[in-house]
Tab-separated table of C-alpha atoms in Angstrom:
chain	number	residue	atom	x	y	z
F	276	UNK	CA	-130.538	17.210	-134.170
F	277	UNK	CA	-130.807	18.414	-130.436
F	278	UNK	CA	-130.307	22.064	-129.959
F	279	UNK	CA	-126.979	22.130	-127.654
F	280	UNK	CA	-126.708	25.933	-128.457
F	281	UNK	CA	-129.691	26.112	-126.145
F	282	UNK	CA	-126.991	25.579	-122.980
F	283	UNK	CA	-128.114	27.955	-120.545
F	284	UNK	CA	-129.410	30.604	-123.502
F	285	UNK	CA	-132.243	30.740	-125.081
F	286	UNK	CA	-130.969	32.631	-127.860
F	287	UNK	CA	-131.745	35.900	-129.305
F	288	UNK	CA	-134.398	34.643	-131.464
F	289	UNK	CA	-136.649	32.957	-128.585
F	290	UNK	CA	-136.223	36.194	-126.830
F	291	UNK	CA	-137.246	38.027	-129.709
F	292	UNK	CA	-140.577	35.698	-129.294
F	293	UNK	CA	-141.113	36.192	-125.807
F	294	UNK	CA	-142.669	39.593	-126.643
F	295	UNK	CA	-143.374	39.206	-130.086
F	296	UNK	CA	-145.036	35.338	-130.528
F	297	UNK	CA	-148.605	34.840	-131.039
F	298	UNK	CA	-150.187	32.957	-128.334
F	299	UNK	CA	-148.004	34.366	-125.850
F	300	UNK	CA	-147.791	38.067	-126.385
F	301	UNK	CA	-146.670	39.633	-123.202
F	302	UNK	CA	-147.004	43.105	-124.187
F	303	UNK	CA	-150.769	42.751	-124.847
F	304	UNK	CA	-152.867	45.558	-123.522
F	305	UNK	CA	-149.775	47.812	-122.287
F	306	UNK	CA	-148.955	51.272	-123.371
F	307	UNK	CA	-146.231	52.387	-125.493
F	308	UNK	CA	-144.316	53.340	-122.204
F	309	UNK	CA	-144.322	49.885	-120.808
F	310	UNK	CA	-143.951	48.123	-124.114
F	311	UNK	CA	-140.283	50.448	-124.028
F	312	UNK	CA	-139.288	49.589	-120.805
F	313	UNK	CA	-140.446	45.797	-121.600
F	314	UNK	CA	-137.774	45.828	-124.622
F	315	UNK	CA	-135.408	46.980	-122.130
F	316	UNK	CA	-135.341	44.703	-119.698
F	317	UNK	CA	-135.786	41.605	-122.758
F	318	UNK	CA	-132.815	43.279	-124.183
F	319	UNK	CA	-130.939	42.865	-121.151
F	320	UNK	CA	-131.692	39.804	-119.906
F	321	UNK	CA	-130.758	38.241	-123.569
F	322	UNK	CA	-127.540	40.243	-123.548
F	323	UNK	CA	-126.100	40.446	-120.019
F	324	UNK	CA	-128.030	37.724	-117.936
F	325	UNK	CA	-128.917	34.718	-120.369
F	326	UNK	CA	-125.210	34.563	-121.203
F	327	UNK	CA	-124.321	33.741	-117.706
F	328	UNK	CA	-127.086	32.123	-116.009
F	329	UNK	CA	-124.608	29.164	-116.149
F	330	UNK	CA	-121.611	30.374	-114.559
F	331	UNK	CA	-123.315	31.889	-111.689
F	332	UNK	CA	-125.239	28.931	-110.584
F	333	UNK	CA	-122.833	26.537	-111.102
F	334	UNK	CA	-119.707	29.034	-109.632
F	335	UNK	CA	-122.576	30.803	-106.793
F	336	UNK	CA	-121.515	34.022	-108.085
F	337	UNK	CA	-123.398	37.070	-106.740
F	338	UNK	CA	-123.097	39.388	-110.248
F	339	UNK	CA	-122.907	42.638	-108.636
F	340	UNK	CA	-121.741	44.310	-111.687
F	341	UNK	CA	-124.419	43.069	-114.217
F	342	UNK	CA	-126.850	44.528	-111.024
F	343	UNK	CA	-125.055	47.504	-111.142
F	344	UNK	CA	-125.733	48.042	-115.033
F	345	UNK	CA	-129.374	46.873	-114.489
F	346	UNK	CA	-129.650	49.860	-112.048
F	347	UNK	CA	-128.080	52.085	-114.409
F	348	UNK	CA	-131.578	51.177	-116.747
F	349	UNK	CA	-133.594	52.238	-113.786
F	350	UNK	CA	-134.056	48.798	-112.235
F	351	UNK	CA	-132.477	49.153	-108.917
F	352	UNK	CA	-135.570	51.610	-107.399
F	353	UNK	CA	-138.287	51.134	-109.822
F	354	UNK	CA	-140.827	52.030	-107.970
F	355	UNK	CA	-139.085	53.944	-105.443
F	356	UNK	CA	-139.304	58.034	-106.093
F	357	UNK	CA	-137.094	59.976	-108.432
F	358	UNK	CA	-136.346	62.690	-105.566
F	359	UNK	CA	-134.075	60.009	-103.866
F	360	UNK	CA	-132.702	58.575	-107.304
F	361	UNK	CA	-135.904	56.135	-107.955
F	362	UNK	CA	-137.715	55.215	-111.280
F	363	UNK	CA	-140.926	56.389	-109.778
F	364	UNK	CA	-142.642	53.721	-111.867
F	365	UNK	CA	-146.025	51.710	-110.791
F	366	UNK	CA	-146.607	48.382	-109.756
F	367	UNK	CA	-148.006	46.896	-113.085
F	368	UNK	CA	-144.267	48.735	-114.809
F	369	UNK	CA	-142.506	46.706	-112.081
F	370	UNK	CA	-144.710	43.311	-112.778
F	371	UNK	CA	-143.656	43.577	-116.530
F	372	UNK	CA	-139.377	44.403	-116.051
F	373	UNK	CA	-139.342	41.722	-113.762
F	374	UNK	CA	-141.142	38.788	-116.073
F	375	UNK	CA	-138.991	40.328	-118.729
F	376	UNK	CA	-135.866	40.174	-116.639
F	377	UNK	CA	-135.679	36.681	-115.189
F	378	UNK	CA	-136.623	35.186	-118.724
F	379	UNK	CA	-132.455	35.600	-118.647
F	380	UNK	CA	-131.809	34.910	-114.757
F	381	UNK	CA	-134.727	33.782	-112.426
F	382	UNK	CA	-132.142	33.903	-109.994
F	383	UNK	CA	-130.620	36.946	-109.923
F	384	UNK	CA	-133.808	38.974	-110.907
F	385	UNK	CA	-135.584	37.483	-107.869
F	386	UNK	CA	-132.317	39.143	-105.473
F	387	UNK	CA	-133.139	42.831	-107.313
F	388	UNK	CA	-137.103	42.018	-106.636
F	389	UNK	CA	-136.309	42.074	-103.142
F	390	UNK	CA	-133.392	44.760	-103.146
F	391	UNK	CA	-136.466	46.833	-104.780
F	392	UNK	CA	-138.750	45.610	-101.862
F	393	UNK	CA	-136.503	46.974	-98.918
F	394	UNK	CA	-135.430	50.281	-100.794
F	395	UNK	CA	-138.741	51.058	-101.282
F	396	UNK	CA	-139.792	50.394	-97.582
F	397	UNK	CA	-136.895	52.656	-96.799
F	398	UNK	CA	-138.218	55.530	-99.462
F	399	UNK	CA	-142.213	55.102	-98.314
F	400	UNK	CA	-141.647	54.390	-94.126
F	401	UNK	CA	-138.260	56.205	-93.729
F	402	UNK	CA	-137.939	59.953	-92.390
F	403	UNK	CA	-136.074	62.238	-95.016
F	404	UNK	CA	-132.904	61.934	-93.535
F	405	UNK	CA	-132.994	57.932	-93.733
F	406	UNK	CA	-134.597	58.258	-97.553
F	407	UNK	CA	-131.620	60.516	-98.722
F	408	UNK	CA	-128.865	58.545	-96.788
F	409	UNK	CA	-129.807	54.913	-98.127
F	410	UNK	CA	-132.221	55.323	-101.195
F	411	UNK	CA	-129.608	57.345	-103.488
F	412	UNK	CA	-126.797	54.099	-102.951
F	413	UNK	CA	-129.712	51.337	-103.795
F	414	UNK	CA	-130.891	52.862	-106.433
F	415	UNK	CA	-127.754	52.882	-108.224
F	416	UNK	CA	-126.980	49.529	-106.419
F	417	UNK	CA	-123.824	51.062	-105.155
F	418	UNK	CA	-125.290	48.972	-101.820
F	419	UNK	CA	-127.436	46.309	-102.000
F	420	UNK	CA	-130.178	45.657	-99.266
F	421	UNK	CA	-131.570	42.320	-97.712
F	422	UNK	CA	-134.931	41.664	-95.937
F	423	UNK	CA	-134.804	39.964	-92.493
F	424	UNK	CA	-137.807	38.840	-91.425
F	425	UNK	CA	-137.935	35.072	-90.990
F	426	UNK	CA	-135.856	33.678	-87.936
F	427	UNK	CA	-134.879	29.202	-87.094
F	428	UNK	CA	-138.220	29.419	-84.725
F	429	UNK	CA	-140.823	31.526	-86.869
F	430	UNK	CA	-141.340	31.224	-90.681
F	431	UNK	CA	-144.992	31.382	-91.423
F	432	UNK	CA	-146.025	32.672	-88.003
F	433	UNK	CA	-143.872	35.861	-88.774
F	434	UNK	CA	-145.360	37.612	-85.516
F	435	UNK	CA	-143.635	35.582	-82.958
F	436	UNK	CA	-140.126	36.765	-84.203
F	437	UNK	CA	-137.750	36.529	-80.842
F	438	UNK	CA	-135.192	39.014	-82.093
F	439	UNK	CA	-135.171	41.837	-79.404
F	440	UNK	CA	-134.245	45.436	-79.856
F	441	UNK	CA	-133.947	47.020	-76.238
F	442	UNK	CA	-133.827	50.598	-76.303
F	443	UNK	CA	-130.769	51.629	-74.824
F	444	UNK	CA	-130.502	55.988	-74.839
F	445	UNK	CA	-130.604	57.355	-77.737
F	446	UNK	CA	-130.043	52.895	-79.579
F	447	UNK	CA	-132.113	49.988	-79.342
F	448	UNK	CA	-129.689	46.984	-78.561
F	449	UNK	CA	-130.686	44.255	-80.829
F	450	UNK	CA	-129.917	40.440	-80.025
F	451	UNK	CA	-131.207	37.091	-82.226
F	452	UNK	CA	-131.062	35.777	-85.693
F	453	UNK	CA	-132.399	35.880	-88.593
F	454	UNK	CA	-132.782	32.609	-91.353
F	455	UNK	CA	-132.571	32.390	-95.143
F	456	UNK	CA	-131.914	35.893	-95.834
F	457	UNK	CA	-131.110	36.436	-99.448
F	458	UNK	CA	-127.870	38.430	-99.757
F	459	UNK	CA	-126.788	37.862	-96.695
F	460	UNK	CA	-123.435	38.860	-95.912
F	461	UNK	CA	-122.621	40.222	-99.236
F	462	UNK	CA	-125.008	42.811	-99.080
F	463	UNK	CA	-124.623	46.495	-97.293
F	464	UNK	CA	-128.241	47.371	-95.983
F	465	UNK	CA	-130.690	44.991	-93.626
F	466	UNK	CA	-134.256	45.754	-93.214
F	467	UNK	CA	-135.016	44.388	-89.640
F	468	UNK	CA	-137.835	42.935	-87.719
F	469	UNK	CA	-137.265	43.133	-84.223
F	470	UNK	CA	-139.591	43.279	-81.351
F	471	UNK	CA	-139.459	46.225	-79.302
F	472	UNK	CA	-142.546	45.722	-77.384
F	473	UNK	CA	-144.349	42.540	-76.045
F	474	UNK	CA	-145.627	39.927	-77.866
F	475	UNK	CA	-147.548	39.256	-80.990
F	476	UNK	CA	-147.487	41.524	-84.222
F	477	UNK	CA	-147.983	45.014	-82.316
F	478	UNK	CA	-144.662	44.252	-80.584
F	479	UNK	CA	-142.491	44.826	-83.905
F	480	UNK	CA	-140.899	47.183	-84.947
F	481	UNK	CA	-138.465	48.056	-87.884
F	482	UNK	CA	-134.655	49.278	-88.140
F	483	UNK	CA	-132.033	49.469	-90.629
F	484	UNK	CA	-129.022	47.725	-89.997
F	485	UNK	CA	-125.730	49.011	-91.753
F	486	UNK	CA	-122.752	46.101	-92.516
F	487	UNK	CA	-120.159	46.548	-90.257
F	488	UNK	CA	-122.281	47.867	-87.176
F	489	UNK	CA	-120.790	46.332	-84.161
F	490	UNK	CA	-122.522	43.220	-82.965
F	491	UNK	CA	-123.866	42.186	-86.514
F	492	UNK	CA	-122.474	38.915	-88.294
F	493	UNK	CA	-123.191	36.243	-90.230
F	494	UNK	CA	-123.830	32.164	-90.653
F	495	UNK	CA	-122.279	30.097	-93.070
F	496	UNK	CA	-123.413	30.155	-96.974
F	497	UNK	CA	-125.989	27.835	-97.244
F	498	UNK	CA	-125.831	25.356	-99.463
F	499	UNK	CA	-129.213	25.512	-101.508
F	500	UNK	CA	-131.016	23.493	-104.684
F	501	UNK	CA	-131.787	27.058	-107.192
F	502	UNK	CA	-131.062	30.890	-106.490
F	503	UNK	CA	-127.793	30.023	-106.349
F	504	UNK	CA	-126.415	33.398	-107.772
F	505	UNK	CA	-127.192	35.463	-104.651
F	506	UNK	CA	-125.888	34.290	-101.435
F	507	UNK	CA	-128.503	32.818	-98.649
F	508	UNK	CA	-127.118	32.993	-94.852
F	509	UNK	CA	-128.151	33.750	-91.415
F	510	UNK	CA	-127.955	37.286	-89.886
F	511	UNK	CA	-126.801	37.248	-86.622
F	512	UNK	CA	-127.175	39.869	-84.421
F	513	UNK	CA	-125.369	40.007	-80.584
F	514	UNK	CA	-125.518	43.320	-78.539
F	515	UNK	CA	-125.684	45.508	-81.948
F	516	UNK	CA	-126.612	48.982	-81.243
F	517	UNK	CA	-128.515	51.010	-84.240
F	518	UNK	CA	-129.462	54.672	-83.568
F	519	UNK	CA	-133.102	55.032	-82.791
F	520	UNK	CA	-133.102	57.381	-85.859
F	521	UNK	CA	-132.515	54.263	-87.654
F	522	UNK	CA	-136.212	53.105	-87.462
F	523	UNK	CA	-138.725	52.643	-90.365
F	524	UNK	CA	-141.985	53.959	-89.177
F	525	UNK	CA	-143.187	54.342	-85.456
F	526	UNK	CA	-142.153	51.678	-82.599
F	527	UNK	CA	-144.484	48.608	-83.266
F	528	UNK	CA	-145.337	49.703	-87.048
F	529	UNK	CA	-142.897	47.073	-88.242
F	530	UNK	CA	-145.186	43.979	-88.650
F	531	UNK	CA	-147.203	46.372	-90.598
F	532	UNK	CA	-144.284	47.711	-92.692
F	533	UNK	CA	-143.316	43.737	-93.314
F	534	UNK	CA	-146.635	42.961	-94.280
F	535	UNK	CA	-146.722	45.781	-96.839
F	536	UNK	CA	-143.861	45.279	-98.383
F	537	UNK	CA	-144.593	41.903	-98.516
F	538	UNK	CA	-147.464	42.555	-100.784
F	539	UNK	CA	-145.329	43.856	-103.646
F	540	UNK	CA	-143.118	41.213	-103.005
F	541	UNK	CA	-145.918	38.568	-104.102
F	542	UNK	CA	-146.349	40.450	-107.246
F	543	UNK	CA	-142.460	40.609	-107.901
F	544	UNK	CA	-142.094	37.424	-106.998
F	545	UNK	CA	-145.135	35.794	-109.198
F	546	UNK	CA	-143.671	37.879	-111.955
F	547	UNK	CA	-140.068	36.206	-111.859
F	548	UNK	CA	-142.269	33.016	-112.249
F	549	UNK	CA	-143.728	34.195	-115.294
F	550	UNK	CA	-140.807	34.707	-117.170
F	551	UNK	CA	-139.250	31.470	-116.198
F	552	UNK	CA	-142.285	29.540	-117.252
F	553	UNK	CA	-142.368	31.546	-120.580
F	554	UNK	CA	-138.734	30.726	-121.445
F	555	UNK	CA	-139.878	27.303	-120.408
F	556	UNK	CA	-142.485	26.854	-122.610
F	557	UNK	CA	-140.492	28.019	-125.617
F	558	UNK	CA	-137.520	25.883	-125.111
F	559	UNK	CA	-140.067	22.925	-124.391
F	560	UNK	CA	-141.476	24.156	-127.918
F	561	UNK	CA	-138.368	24.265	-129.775
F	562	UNK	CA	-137.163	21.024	-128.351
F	563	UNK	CA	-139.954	18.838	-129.477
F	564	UNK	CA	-139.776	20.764	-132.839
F	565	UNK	CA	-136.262	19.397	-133.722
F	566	UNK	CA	-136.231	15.545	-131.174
F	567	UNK	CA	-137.505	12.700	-133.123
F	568	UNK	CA	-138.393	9.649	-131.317
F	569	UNK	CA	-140.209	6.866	-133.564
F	570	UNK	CA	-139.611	8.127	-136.956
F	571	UNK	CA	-140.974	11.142	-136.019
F	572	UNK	CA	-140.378	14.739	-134.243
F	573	UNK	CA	-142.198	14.453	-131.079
F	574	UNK	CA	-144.191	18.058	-132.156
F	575	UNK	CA	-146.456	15.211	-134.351
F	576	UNK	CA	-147.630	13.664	-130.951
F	577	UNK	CA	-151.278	15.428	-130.172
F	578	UNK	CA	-150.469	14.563	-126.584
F	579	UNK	CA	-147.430	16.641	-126.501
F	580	UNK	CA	-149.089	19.565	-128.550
F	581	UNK	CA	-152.107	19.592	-126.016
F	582	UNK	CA	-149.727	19.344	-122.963
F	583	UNK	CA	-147.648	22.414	-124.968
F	584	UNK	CA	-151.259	24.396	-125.507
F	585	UNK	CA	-152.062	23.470	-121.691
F	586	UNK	CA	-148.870	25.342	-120.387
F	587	UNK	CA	-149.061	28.134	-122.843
F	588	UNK	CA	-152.787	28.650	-121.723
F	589	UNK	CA	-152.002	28.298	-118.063
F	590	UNK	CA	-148.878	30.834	-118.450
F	591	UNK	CA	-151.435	33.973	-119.797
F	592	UNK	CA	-153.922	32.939	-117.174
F	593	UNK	CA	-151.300	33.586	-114.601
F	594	UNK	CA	-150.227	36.663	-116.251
F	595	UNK	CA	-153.213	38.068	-116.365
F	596	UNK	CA	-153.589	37.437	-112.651
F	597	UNK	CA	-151.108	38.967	-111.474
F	598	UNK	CA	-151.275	42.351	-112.875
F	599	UNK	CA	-154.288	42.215	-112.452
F	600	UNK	CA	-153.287	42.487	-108.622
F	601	UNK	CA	-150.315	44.733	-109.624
F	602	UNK	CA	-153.129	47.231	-110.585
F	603	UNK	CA	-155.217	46.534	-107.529
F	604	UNK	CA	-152.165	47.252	-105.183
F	605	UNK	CA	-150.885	50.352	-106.897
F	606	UNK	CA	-154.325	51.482	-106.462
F	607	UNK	CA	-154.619	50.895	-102.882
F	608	UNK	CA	-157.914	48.701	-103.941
F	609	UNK	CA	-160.011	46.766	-100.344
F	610	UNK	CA	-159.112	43.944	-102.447
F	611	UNK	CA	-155.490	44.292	-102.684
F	612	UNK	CA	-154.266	42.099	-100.543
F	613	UNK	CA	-156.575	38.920	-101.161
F	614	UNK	CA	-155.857	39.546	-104.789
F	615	UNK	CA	-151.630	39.515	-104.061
F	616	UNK	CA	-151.887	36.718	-101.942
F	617	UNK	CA	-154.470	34.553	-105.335
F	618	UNK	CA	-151.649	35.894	-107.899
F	619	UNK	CA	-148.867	34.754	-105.439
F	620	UNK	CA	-150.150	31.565	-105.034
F	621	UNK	CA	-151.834	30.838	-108.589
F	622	UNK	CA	-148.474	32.060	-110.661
F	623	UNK	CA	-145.983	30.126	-108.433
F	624	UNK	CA	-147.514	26.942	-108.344
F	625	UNK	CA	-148.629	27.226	-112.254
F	626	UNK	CA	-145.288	28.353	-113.285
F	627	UNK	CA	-143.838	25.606	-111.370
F	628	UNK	CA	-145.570	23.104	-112.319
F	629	UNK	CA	-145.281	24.663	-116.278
F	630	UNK	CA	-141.199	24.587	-116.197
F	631	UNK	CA	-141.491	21.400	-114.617
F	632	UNK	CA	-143.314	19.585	-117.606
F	633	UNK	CA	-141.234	21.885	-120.074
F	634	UNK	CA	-138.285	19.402	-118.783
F	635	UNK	CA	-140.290	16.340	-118.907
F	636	UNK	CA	-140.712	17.445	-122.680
F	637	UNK	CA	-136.704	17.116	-123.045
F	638	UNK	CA	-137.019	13.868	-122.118
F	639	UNK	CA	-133.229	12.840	-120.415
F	640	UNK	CA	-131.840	15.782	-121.843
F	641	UNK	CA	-133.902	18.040	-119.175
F	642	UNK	CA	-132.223	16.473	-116.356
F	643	UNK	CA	-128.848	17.502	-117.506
F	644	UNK	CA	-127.108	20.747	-116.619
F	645	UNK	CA	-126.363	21.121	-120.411
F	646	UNK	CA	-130.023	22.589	-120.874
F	647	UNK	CA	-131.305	25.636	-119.257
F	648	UNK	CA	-134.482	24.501	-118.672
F	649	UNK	CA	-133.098	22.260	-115.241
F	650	UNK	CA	-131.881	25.293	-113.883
F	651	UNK	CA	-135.390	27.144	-114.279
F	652	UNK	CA	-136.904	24.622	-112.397
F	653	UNK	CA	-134.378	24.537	-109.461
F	654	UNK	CA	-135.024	28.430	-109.048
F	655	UNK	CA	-138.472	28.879	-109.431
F	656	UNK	CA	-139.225	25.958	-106.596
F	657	UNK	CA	-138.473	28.094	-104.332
F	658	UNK	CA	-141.385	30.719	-105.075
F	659	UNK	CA	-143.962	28.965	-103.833
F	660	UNK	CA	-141.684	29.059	-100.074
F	661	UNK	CA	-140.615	32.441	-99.898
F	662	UNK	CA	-142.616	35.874	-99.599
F	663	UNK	CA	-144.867	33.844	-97.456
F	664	UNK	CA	-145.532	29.998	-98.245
F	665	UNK	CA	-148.611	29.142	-100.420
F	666	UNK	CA	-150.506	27.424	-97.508
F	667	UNK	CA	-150.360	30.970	-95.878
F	668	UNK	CA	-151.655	32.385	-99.386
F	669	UNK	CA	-154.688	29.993	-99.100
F	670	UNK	CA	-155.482	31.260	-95.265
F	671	UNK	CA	-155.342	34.884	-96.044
F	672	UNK	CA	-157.321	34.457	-99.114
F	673	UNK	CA	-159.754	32.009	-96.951
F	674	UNK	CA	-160.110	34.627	-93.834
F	675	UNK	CA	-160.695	37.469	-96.486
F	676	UNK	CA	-163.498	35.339	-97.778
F	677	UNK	CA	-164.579	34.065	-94.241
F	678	UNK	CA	-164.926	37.699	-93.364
F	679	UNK	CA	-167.439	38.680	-96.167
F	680	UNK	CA	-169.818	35.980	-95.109
């Protein structure tokens, strides 16, 4: 018997596992506190994600009113402060909701991970004016925000960004574009890169863009393999005047802000991995449980069981890796950085490479959009790309090292 009831949910009794199974006990060495908000977010992913996961990749649907009851839980600022409607929470909190969360969307948790990322750049860079006007709306997720970094001519070298923002009176004119910005068009809020001064990283600054601001459009939707419940197009910007007050920081602090934020983005973006490679690993599990090939379930094959124990082991390594860089970050540790950039790299490729033999283990059945383990491995692909690619993980880790010596 093949578990069809597995179609794009795991069901309620693997997600009662992911926090309660033996070998993978994800609430190991965690207070009270974040063992709550860890049943939180499990609850909700089981109840209002898992059920959908389907329907929004197949039908690209942007879920803006399952975000909106996420942020009602606190998940829309989490670590963004309670003065301007924030959770106020720590890094290592935020590592944990998010695993938790996209073990019932990868997708759509990875949009709030970076909805999180630019409303707390807004709370910590922002003057008081900015923080109350935007922070209250994203924490609620009354407005949703987008990061626009990346342009067509600079990915990886982020520093050479081309999009100006001439300062114009009391407005800096901004002309470009930006590339593969998640929420694109759909969203309210853009946290912009834009180079005020000359060139290199000391030339960048950072403004908020509102929708609808004269001079601001958009590319097509872009087509794309996973993360197909939020929206991915260009942001186009021609003549579009933003009030100087509208700037994050002091002029030329924006490759700095970027850079920053991108740290926390590693982490939230490592932990989406772990909770698609932990679903993974337990539909993998139940699958070879139940799948009999040669008179035989395939669970009797040692080779199977050691390639099961091999993903389950790599899975808590990564864990442990990344909050252990959580910590390091929320601490403001020397090593914070080198450590975001090893749990970045480490938990994406692992992860990857974990939901991708979790579908091998299906056999046929893996490749077909019946079973939700295809669809982890279409969205989590795109981890080891985004937040910076892993090569760039492996040069920052490298210089950090280099400079020791």
């Amino acid at each position: 018997m093949l578990l069809k009831g597995q179609s794009f949910s795991i069901g309620q009794r693997l997600f009662d596992e992911l926090h309660h199974s033996g070998w993978g006990v994800s609430s190991t060495g965690l207070t009270d506190e974040q063992k709550e908000f860890q049943k939180v977010a499990f609850d909700f992913a089981a109840n209002e994600m898992a059920p959908h996961m389907a329907e929004w990749d197949q039908n690209e649907i942007f879920p803006v009113e399952t975000m909106r009851k996420a942020a009602q839980l606190g998940f829309g600022g989490i670590y963004v402060r309670p003065e301007v409607g924030g959770s106020g929470l720590s890094r290592l909190d935020t590592s944990i909701i998010f695993e938790a969360l996209s073990t019932g969307c990868t997708s759509t948790t990875a949009y709030i991970s970076i909805h999180n990322m630019c409303a707390w750049m807004i709370d910590t860079f922002g003057s008081n004016e900015l923080r109350e006007k935007f922070c209250p709306d994203l924490c609620s997720m009354e407005k949703f925000a987008s990061y626009c970094l990346t342009e067509p001519g600079s990915g990886s070298d982020a520093a050479s960004l081309l999009t100006s923002a001439k300062l114009q009176g009391d407005h800096y004119v901004l002309n470009g574009s930006k590339a593969f910005i998640s929420g694109g068009g759909d969203t309210d809020v853009y946290v912009v890169m834009c180079r005020t001064g000359g060139k290199g990283p000391k030339g960048i600054s950072c403004v908020v863009v509102e929708k609808g601001t004269p001079g601001l459009s958009f590319g097509k939707k872009e087509k794309k393999v996973g993360w197909n419940s939020q929206p991915t197009r260009a942001v186009i910007f021609e003549d579009c005047a933003v009030p100087v007050t509208n700037r994050l920081g002091s002029e030329g602090q924006g490759f700095n802000i970027a850079m920053k934020g991108l740290n926390g983005g590693r982490i939230n973006i490592a932990s989406c991995s772990l909770g698609a490679a932990h679903a993974s690993v337990l539909l993998a599990r139940d699958h070879i449980s139940v799948r009999k090939q040669f008179g035989e379930t395939l669970s009797n094959s040692q080779f199977l069981q050691f390639k099961l124990a091999e993903m389950a082991t790599r899975l808590v390594a990564s864990r442990l890796l990344v909050r252990q860089a959580a910590l390091a970050l929320q601490e403001d540790r020397p090593d914070a950085v080198s450590l975001c950039s090893m749990a970045k790299l480490f938990a994406t490729d692992e992860c990857f490479s974990i939901c991708n033999q979790a579908l091998q283990m299906h056999g046929g059945y893996g490749y077909l959009k019946d079973y939700a383990v295809q669809q982890f491995v279409r969205d989590i692909r795109v981890h080891q790309i985004l937040e910076g690619t892993n090569e760039v993980m492996r040069m920052i880790i490298a210089r950090d090292l280099l400079t020791e010596s």
